Coordinates of C-alpha atoms in Angstrom, one line a residue:
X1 CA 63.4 89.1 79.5
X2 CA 66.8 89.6 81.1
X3 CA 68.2 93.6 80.5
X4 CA 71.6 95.3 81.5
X5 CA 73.4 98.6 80.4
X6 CA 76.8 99.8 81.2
X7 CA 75.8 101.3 84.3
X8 CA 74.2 97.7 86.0
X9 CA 76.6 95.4 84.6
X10 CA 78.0 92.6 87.1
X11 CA 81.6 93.0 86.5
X12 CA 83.6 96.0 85.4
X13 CA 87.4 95.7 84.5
X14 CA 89.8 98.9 83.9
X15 CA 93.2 99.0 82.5
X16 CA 95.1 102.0 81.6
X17 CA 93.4 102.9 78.4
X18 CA 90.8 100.9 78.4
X19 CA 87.6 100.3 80.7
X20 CA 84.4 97.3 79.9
X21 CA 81.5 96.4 81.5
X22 CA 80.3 93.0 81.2
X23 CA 76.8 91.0 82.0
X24 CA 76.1 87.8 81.0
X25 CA 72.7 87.3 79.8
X26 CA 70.1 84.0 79.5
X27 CA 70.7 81.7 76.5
X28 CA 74.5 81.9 77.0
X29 CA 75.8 85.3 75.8
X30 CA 77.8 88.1 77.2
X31 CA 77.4 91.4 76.8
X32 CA 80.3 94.1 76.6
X33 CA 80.0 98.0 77.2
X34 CA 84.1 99.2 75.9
X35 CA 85.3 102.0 76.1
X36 CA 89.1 102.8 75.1
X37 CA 91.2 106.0 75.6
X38 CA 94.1 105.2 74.0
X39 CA 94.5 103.2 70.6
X40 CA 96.1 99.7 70.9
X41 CA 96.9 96.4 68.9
X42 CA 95.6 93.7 71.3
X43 CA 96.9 90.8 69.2
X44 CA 99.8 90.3 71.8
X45 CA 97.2 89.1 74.1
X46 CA 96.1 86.5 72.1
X47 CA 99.5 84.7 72.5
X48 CA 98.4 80.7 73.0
X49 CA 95.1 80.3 71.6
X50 CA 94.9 79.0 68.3
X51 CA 96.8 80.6 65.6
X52 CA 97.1 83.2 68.2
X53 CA 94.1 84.8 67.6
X54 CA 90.8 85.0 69.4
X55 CA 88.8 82.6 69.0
X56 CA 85.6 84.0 69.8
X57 CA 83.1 85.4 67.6
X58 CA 81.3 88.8 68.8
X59 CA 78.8 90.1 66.8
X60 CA 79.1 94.6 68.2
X61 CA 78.0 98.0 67.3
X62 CA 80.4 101.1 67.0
X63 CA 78.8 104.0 69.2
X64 CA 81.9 106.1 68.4
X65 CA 85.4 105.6 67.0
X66 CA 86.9 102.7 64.9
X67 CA 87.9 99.2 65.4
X68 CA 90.1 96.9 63.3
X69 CA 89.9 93.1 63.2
X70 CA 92.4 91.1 60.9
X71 CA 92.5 88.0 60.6
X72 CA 94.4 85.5 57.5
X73 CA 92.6 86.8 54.9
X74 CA 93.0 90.2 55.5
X75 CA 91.5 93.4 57.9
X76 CA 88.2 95.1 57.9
X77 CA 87.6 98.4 60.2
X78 CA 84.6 99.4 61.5
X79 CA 83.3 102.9 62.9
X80 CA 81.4 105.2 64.2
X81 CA 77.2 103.5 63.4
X82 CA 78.6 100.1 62.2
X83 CA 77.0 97.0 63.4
X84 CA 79.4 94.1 62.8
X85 CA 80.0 90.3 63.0
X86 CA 83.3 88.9 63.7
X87 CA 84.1 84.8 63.5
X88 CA 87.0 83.3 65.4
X89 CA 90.4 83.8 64.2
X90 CA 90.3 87.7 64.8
X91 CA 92.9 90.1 66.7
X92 CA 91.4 93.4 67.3
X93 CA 93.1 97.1 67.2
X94 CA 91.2 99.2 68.4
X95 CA 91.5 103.3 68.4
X96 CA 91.2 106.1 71.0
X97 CA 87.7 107.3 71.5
X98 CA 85.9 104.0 70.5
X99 CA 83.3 103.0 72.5
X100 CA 81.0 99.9 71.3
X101 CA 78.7 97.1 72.7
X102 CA 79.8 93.6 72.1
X103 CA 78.2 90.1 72.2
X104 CA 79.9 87.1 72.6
X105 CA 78.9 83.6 73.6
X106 CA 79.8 83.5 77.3
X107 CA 81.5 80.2 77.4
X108 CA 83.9 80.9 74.1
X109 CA 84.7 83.8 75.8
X110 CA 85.7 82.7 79.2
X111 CA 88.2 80.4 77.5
X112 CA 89.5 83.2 75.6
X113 CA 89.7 85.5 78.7
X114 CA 91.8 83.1 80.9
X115 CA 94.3 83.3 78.7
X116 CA 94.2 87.4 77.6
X117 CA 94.3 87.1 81.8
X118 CA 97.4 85.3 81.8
X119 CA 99.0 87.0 79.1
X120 CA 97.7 90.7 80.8
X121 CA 100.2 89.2 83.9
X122 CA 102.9 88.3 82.2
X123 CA 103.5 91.7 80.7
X124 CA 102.6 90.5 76.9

């Protein structure tokens, strides 16, 4: 059976505030190590998907702090010891001192990356 943590993950990605590790594991899912050191409304980075939200779903576990996801019919946070499930049609805000572990299918998430990506360059 394939394993990772946050130390052997394959790819690691650090922005001011923020810092993931990512592995993508058999039977098409990716796993997420986040960490975030300063709060912040991601929904900007959404801009040009669907209803410009994500639309990805990640099924995640708080180890520490608090993470909001709204979406149309309304918000639900999360903290420190909750598991969770979100569907697409999310944007996340996420607070200072969250850490959690995230799975997403890999291939919904790619799409949705490319254009955080392109969003992330254009300053949104």
């Amino acid at each position: 059976m394939p394993k990772t943590s946050k130390e052997s993950a394959a790819e690691t990605f650090r922005l001011e505030g923020y810092e993931g590790h990512f592995d993508d594991l058999e039977g098409g899912y990716t796993v997420g190590f986040e960490t975030y050191t300063q709060t912040a409304d991601l929904t900007p980075l959404f801009k040009g998907l669907p209803d410009d939200r994500c639309q990805c779903s990640h099924w995640g576990y708080v180890l520490k702090g608090k993470v909001v996801f709204k979406t149309a019919d309304g918000e639900e946070a999360f903290q420190t010891g909750d598991a969770y499930y979100v569907p697409p049609g999310h944007t996340p805000e996420i607070f200072e001192g969250t850490e959690l572990v995230e799975f997403s299918p890999t291939d919904e998430l790619k799409r949705t990356l490319e254009v955080v990506g392109r969003n992330l360059e254009a300053g949104e």
